[in-house]
mmCIF file of C-alpha atoms in Angstrom:
data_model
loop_
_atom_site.group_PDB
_atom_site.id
_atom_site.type_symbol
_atom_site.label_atom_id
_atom_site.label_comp_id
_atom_site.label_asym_id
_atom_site.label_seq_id
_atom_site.Cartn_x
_atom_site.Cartn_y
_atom_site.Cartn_z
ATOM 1 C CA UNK Q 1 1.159 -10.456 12.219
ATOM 2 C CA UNK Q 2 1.543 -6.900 12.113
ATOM 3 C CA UNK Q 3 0.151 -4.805 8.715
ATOM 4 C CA UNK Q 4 1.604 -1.321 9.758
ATOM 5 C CA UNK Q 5 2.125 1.823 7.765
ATOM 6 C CA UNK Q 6 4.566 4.019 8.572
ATOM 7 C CA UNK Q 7 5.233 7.478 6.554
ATOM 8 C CA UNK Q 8 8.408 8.890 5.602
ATOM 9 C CA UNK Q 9 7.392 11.844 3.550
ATOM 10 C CA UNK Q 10 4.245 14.072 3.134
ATOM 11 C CA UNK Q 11 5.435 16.987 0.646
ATOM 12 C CA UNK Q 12 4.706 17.538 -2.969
ATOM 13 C CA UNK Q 13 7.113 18.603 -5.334
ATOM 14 C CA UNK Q 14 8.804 21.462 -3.546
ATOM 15 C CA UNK Q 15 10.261 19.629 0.734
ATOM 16 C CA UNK Q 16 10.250 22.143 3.033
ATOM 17 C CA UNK Q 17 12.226 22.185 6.258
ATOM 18 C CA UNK Q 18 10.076 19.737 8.115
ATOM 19 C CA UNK Q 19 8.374 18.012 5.002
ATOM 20 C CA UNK Q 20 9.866 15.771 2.841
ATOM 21 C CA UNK Q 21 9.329 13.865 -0.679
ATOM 22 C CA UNK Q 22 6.640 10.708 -0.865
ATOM 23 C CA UNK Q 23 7.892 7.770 0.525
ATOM 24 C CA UNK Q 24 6.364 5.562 2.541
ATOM 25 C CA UNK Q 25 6.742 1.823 4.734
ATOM 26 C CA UNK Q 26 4.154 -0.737 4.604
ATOM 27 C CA UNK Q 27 5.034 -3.581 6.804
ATOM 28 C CA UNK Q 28 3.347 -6.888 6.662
ATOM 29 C CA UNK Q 29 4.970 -9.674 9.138
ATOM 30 C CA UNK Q 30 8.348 -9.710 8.059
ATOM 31 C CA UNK Q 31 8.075 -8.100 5.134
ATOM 32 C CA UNK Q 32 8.888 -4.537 3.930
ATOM 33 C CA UNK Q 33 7.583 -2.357 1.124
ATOM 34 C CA UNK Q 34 8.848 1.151 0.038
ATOM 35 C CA UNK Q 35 6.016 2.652 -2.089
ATOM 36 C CA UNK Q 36 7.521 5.599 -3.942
ATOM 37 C CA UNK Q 37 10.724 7.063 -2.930
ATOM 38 C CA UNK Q 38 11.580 10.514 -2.765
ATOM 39 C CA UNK Q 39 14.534 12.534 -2.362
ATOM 40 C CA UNK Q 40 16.474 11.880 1.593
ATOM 41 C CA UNK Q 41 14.153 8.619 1.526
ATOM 42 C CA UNK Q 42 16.948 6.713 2.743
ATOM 43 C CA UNK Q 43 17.842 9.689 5.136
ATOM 44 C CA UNK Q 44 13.878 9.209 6.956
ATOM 45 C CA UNK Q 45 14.835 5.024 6.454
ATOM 46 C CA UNK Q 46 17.669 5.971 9.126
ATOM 47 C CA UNK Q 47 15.404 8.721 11.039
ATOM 48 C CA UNK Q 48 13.171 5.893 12.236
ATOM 49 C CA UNK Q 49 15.441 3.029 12.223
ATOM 50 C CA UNK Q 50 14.240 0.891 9.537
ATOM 51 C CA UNK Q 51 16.233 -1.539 8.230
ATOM 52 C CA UNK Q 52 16.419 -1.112 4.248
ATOM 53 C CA UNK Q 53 18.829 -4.062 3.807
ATOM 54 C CA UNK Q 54 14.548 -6.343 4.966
ATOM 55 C CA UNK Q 55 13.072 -4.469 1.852
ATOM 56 C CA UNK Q 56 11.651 -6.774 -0.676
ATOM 57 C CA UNK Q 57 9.867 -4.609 -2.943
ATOM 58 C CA UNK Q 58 9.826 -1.655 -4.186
ATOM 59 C CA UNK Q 59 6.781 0.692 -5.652
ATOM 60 C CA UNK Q 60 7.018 3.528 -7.902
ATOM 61 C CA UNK Q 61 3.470 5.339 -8.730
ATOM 62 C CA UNK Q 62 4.994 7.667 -11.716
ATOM 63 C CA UNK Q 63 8.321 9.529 -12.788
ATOM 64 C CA UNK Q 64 7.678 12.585 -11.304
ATOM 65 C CA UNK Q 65 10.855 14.134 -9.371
ATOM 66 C CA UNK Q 66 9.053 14.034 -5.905
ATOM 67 C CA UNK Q 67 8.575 10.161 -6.311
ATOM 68 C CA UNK Q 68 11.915 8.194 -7.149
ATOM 69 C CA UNK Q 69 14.739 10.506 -7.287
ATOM 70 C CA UNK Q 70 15.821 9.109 -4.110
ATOM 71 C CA UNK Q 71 15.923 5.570 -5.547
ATOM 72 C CA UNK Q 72 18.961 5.362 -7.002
ATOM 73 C CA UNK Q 73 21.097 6.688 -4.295
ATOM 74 C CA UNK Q 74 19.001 3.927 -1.894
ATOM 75 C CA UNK Q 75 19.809 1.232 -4.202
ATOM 76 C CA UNK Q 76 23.677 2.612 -3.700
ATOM 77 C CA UNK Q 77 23.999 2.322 -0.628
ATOM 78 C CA UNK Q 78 22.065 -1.110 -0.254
ATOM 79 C CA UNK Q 79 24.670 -2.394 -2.487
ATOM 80 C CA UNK Q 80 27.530 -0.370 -0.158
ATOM 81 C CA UNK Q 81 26.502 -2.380 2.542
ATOM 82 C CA UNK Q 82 26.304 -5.583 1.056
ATOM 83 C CA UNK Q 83 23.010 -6.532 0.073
ATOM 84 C CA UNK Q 84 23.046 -9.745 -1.794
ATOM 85 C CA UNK Q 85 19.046 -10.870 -1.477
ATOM 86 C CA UNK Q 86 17.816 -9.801 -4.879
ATOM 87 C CA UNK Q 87 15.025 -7.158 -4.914
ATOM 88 C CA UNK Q 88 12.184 -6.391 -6.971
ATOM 89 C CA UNK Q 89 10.961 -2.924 -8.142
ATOM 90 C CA UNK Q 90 7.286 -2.257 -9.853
ATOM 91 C CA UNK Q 91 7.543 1.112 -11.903
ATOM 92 C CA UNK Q 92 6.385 2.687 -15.053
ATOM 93 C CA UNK Q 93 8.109 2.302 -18.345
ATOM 94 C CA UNK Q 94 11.447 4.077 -18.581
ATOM 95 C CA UNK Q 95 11.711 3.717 -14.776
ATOM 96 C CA UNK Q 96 14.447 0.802 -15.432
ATOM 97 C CA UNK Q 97 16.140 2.930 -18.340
ATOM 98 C CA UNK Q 98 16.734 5.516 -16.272
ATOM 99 C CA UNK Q 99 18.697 3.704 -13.476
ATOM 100 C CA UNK Q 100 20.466 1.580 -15.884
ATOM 101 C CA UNK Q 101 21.870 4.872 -16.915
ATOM 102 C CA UNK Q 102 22.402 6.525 -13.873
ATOM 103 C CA UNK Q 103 24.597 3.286 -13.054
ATOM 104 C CA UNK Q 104 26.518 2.783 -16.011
ATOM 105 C CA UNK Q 105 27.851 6.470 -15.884
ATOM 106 C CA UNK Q 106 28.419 6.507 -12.173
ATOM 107 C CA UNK Q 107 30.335 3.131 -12.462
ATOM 108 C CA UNK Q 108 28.078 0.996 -10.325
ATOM 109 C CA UNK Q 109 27.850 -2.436 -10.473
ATOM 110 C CA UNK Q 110 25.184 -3.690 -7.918
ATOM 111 C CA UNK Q 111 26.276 -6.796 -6.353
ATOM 112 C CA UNK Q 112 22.518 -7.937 -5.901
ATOM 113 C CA UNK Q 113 20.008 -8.476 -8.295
ATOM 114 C CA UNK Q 114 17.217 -5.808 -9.713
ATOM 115 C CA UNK Q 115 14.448 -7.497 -10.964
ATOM 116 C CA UNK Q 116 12.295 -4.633 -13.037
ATOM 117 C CA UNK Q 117 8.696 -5.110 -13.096
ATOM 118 C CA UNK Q 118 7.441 -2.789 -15.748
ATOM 119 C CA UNK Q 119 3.667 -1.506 -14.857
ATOM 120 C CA UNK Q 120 0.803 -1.078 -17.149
ATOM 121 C CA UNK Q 121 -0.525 1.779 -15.196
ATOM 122 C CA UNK Q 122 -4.056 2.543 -17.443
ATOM 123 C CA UNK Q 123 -5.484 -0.422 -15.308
ATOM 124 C CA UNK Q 124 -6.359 -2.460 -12.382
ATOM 125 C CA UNK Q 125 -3.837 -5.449 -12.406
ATOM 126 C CA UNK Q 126 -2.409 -8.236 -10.221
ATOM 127 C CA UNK Q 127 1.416 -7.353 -9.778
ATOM 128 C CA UNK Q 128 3.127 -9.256 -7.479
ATOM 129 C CA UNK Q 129 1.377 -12.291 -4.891
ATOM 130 C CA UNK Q 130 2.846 -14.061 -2.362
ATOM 131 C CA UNK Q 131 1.636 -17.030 0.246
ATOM 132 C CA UNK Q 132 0.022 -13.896 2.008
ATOM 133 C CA UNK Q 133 -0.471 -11.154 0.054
ATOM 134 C CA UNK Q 134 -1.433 -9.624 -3.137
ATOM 135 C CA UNK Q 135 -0.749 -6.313 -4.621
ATOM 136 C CA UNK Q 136 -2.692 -4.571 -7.501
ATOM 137 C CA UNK Q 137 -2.112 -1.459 -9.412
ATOM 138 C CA UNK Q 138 -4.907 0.976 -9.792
ATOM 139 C CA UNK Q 139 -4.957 3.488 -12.886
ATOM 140 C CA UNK Q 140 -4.127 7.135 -11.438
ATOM 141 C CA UNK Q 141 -5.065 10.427 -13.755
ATOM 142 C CA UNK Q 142 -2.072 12.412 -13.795
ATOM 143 C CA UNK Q 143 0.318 14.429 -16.005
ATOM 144 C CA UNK Q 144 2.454 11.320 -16.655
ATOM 145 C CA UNK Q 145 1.405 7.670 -16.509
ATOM 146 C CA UNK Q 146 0.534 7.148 -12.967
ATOM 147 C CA UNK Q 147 -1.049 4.160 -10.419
ATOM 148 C CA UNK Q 148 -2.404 3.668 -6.944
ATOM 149 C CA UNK Q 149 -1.676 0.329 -5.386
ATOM 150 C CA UNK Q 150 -3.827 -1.765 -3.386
ATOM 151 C CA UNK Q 151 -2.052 -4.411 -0.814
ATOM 152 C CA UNK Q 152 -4.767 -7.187 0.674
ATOM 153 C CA UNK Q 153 -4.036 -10.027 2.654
ATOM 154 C CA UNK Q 154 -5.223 -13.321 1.665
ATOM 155 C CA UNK Q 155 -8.363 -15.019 3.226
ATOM 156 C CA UNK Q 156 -6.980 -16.491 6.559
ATOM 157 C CA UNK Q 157 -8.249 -20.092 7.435
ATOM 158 C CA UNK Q 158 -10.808 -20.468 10.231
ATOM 159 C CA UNK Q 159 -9.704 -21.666 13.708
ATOM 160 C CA UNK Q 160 -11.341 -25.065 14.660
ATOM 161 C CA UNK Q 161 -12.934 -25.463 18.318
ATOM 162 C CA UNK Q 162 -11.108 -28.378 19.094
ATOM 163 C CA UNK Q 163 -13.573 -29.565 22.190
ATOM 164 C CA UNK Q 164 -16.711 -29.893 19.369
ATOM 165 C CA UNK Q 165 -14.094 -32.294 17.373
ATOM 166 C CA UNK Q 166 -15.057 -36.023 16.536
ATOM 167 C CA UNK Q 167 -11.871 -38.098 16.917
ATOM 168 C CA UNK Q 168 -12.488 -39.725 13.419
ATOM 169 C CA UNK Q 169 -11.253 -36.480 11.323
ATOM 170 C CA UNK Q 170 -8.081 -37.041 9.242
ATOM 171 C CA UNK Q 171 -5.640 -34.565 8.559
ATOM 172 C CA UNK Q 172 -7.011 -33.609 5.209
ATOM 173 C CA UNK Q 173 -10.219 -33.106 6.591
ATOM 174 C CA UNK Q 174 -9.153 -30.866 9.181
ATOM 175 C CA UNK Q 175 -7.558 -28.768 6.639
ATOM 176 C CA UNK Q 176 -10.842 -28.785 4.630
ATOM 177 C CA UNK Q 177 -12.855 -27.589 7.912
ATOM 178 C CA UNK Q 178 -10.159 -24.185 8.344
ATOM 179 C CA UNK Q 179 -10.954 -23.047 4.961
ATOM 180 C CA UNK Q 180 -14.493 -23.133 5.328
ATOM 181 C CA UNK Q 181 -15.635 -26.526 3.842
ATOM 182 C CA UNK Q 182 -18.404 -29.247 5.608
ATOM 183 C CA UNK Q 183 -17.383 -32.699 5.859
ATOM 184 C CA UNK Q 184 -19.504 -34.654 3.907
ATOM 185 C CA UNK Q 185 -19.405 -38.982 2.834
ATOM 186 C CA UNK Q 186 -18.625 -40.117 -0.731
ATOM 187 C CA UNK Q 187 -22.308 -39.858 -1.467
ATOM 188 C CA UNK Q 188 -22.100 -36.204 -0.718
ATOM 189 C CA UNK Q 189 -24.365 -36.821 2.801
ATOM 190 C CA UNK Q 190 -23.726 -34.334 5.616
ATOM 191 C CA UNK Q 191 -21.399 -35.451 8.172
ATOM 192 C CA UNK Q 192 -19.819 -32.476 9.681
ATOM 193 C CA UNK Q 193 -21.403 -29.089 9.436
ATOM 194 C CA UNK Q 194 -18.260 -26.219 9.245
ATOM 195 C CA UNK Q 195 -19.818 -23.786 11.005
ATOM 196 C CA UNK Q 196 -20.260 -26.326 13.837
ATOM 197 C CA UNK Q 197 -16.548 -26.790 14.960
ATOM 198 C CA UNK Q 198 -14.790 -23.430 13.492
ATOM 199 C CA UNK Q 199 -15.022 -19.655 14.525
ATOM 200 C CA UNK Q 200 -15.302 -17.204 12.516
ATOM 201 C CA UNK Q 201 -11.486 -15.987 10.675
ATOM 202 C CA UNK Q 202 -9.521 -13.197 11.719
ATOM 203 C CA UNK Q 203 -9.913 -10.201 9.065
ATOM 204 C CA UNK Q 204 -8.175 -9.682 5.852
ATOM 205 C CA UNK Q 205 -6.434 -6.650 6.124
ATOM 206 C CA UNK Q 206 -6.413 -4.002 2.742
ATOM 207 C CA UNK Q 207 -4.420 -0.689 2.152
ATOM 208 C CA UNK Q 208 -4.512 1.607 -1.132
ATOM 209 C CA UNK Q 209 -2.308 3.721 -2.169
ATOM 210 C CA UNK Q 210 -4.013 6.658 -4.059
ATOM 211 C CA UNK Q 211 -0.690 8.223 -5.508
ATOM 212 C CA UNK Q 212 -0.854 11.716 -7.385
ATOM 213 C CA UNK Q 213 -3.940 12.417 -9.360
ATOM 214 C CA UNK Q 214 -7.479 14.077 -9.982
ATOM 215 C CA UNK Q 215 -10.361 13.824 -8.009
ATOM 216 C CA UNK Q 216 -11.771 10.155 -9.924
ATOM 217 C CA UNK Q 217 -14.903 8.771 -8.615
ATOM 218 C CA UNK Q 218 -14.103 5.757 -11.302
ATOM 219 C CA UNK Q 219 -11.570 4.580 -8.711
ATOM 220 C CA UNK Q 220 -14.926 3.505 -6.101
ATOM 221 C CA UNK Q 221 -15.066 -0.185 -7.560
ATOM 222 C CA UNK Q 222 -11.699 -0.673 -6.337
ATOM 223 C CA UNK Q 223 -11.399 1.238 -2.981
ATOM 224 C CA UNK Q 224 -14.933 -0.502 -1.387
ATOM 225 C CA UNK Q 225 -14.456 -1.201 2.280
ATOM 226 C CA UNK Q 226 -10.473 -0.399 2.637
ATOM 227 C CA UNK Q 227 -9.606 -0.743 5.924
ATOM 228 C CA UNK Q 228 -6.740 2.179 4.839
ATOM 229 C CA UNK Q 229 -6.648 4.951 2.380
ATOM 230 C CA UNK Q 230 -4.056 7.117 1.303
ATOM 231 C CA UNK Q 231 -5.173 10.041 -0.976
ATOM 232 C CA UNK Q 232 -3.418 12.803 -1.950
ATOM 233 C CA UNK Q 233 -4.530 16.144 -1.087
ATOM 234 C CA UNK Q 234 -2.114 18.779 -2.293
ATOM 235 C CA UNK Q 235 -4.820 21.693 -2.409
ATOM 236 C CA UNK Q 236 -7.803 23.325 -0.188
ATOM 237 C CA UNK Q 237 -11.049 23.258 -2.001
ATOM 238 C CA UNK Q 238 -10.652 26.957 -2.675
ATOM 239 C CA UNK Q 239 -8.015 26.093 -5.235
ATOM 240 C CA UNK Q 240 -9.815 23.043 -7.227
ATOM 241 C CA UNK Q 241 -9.647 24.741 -10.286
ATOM 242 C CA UNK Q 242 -5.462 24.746 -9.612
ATOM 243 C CA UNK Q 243 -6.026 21.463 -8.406
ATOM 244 C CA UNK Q 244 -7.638 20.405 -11.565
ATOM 245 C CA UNK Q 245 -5.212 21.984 -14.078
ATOM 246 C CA UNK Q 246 -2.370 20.015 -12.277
ATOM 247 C CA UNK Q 247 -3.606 16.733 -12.090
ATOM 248 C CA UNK Q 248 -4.042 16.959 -8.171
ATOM 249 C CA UNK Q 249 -6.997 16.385 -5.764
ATOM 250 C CA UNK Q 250 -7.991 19.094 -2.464
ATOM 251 C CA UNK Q 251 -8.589 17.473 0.726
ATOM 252 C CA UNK Q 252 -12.349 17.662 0.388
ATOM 253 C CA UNK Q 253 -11.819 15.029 -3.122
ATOM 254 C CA UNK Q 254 -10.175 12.911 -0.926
ATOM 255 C CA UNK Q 255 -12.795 12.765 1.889
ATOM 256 C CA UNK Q 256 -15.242 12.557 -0.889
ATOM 257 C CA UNK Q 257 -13.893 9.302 -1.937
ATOM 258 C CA UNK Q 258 -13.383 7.522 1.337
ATOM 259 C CA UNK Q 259 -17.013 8.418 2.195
ATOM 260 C CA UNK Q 260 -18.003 7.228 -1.026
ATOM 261 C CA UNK Q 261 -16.036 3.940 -1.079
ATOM 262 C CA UNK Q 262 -16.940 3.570 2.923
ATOM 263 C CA UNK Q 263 -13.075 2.909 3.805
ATOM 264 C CA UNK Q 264 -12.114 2.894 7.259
ATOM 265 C CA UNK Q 265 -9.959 4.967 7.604
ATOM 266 C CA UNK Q 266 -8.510 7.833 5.236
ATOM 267 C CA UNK Q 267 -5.061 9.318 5.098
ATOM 268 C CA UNK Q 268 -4.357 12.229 3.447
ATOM 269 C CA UNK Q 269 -1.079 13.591 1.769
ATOM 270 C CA UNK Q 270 1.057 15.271 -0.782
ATOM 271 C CA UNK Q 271 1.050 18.820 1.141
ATOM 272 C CA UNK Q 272 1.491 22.111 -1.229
ATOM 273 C CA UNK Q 273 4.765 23.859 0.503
ATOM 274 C CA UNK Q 274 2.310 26.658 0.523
ATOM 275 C CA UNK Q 275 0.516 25.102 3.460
ATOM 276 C CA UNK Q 276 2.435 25.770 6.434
ATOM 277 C CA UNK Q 277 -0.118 24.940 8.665
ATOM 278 C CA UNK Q 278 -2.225 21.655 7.594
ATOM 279 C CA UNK Q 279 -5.229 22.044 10.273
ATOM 280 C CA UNK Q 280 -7.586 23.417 7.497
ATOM 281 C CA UNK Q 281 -6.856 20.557 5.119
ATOM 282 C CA UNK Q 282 -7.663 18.094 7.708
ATOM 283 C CA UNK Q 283 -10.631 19.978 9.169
ATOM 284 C CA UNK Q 284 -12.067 19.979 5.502
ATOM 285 C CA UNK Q 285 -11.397 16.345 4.437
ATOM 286 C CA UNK Q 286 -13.179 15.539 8.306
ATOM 287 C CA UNK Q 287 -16.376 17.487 7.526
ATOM 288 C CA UNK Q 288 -16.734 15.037 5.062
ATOM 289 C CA UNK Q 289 -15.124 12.299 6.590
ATOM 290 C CA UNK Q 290 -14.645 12.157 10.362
ATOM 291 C CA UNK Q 291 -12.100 9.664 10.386
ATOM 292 C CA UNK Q 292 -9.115 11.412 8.904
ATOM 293 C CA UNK Q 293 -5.509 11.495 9.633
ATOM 294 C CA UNK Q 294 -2.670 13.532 8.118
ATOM 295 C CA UNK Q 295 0.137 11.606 7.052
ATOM 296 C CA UNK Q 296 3.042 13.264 8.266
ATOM 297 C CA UNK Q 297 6.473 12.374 8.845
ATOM 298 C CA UNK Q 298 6.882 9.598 11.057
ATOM 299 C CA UNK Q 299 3.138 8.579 11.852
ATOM 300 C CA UNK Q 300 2.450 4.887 12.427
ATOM 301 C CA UNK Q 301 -1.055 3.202 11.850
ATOM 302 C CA UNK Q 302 -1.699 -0.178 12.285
ATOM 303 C CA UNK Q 303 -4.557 -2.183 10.625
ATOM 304 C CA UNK Q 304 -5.778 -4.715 13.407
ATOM 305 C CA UNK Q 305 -6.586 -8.915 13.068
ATOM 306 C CA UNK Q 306 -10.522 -8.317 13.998
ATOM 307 C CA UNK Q 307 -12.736 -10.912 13.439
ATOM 308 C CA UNK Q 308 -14.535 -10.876 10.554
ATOM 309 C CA UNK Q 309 -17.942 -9.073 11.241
ATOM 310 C CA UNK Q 310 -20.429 -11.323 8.924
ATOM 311 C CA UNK Q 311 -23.774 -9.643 10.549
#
């Protein structure tokens, strides 16, 4: 099942020519999810051929400009072209007031169902779960109420070695055995040892979403052992103080956490227009951390199935 991240827009608050708003594409299976969505998001949606009419849910981080004015004009057009699969969208209070306005006075009547999720972003919080995922907010530090998100897959059941497996097992037992259990009698005797008959089960896969904020090492707890982190990095280090006063992190803050929280990988975002070239911001966030990506327009990365490495 794929669990692939694809970004649509890199800039902060000012696009450039060749940088646009925050938006990005988390696919898992058959699902996608838009977290944030910036101004010509549905322009980049076309760019790379994604489909917005499979888009489940939506994400908003906080009501800055840069991060949802290009929501209502997706929404639009989903209903233009006949969306009738109702569609869910996690945002910050006033997030739902807004577009209820923007529609009443523009005369739109969606012909598929919103369903607002409002977000208590000032903590870490289950918000939506499904049969194989679940996604959490994570409280941001920002000018306005803001939150990360972290999506994780659910613990995946354990494939049996069906050559080391007696012929007595029922069905029920057998299920027992993939998620991790030993078959024992009604006197609670050993009969079947787990580890035995079933390999170990393929990774879990995690990505956070580390929307606009300052540097906050309080975030750790939550980020431990991502496979994939996105952290904004709108300054060099040679502006922190700027960085500070705005709310906003510099590359090395970002590499500083993923080395801290030992992620995986980190991705880092949220350019200043001011950088027209963004080799020094990754060359500082990878003298911290090697294993450092920019997330520009149109990159892909995929979290692999690994097995689980228990050693």
């Amino acid at each position: 099942m794929d669990f692939e991240l694809r970004i649509l827009g890199s800039s902060s608050a000012t696009p450039s020519a060749n940088r646009h708003h925050t938006a990005q594409v988390l696919t898992i299976g058959n699902q996608l999810h838009l977290i944030d969505c910036g101004e010509g998001t549905q322009m980049q949606l076309m760019q790379y051929k994604i489909k917005h009419q499979r888009i489940c849910n939506i994400y908003i981080s906080h009501l800055h400009g840069d991060h949802y004015f290009g929501l209502a004009g997706l929404l639009s057009t989903m209903h233009l072209q006949g969306r009738q699969k109702p569609l869910h969208i996690f945002g910050p209070p006033g997030l739902s007031e807004i577009l209820s306005l923007q529609f009443r006075y523009s005369g739109t009547n969606l012909n598929y169902k919103l369903i607002f999720n409002e977000l208590d972003t000032t903590c870490y919080k289950k918000i939506f779960e499904d049969k194989q995922l679940t996604v959490h907010t994570i409280p941001m530090e920002h000018r306005v109420p803001t939150c990360g998100f972290i999506f994780r897959e659910k613990p995946k059941p354990r494939p049996l070695i069906k050559e080391k497996l007696p012929p007595y097992l029922t069905p029920p037992q057998l299920v027992r055995l993939k998620w991790g259990e030993d078959i024992k009698d009604e006197q609670g005797n050993l009969l079947l040892a787990n580890k035995d008959v079933t390999m170990e089960p393929k990774h879990s896969r995690s990505y956070a979403y580390c929307s606009d904020s300052r540097y906050k090492p309080g975030l750790l707890p939550y980020l431990h052992h991502i496979d994939l982190l996105y952290h904004e990095a709108t300054f060099l280090s040679d502006m922190e103080e700027r960085a500070n006063h705005t709310f906003h992190s510099t590359a090395r803050q970002a590499a500083q956490m993923a080395a801290a929280a030992e992620v995986k990988q980190l991705l880092i975002g949220h350019f200043s227009v001011r950088y027209k070239d963004l080799t020094p911001l990754l060359t500082e966030a990878q003298e911290v951390f090697p294993n450092t990506d920019l997330a520009t327009e149109g990159s892909i990365y995929s979290v692999q199935e690994q097995i689980t490495d228990l050693g």
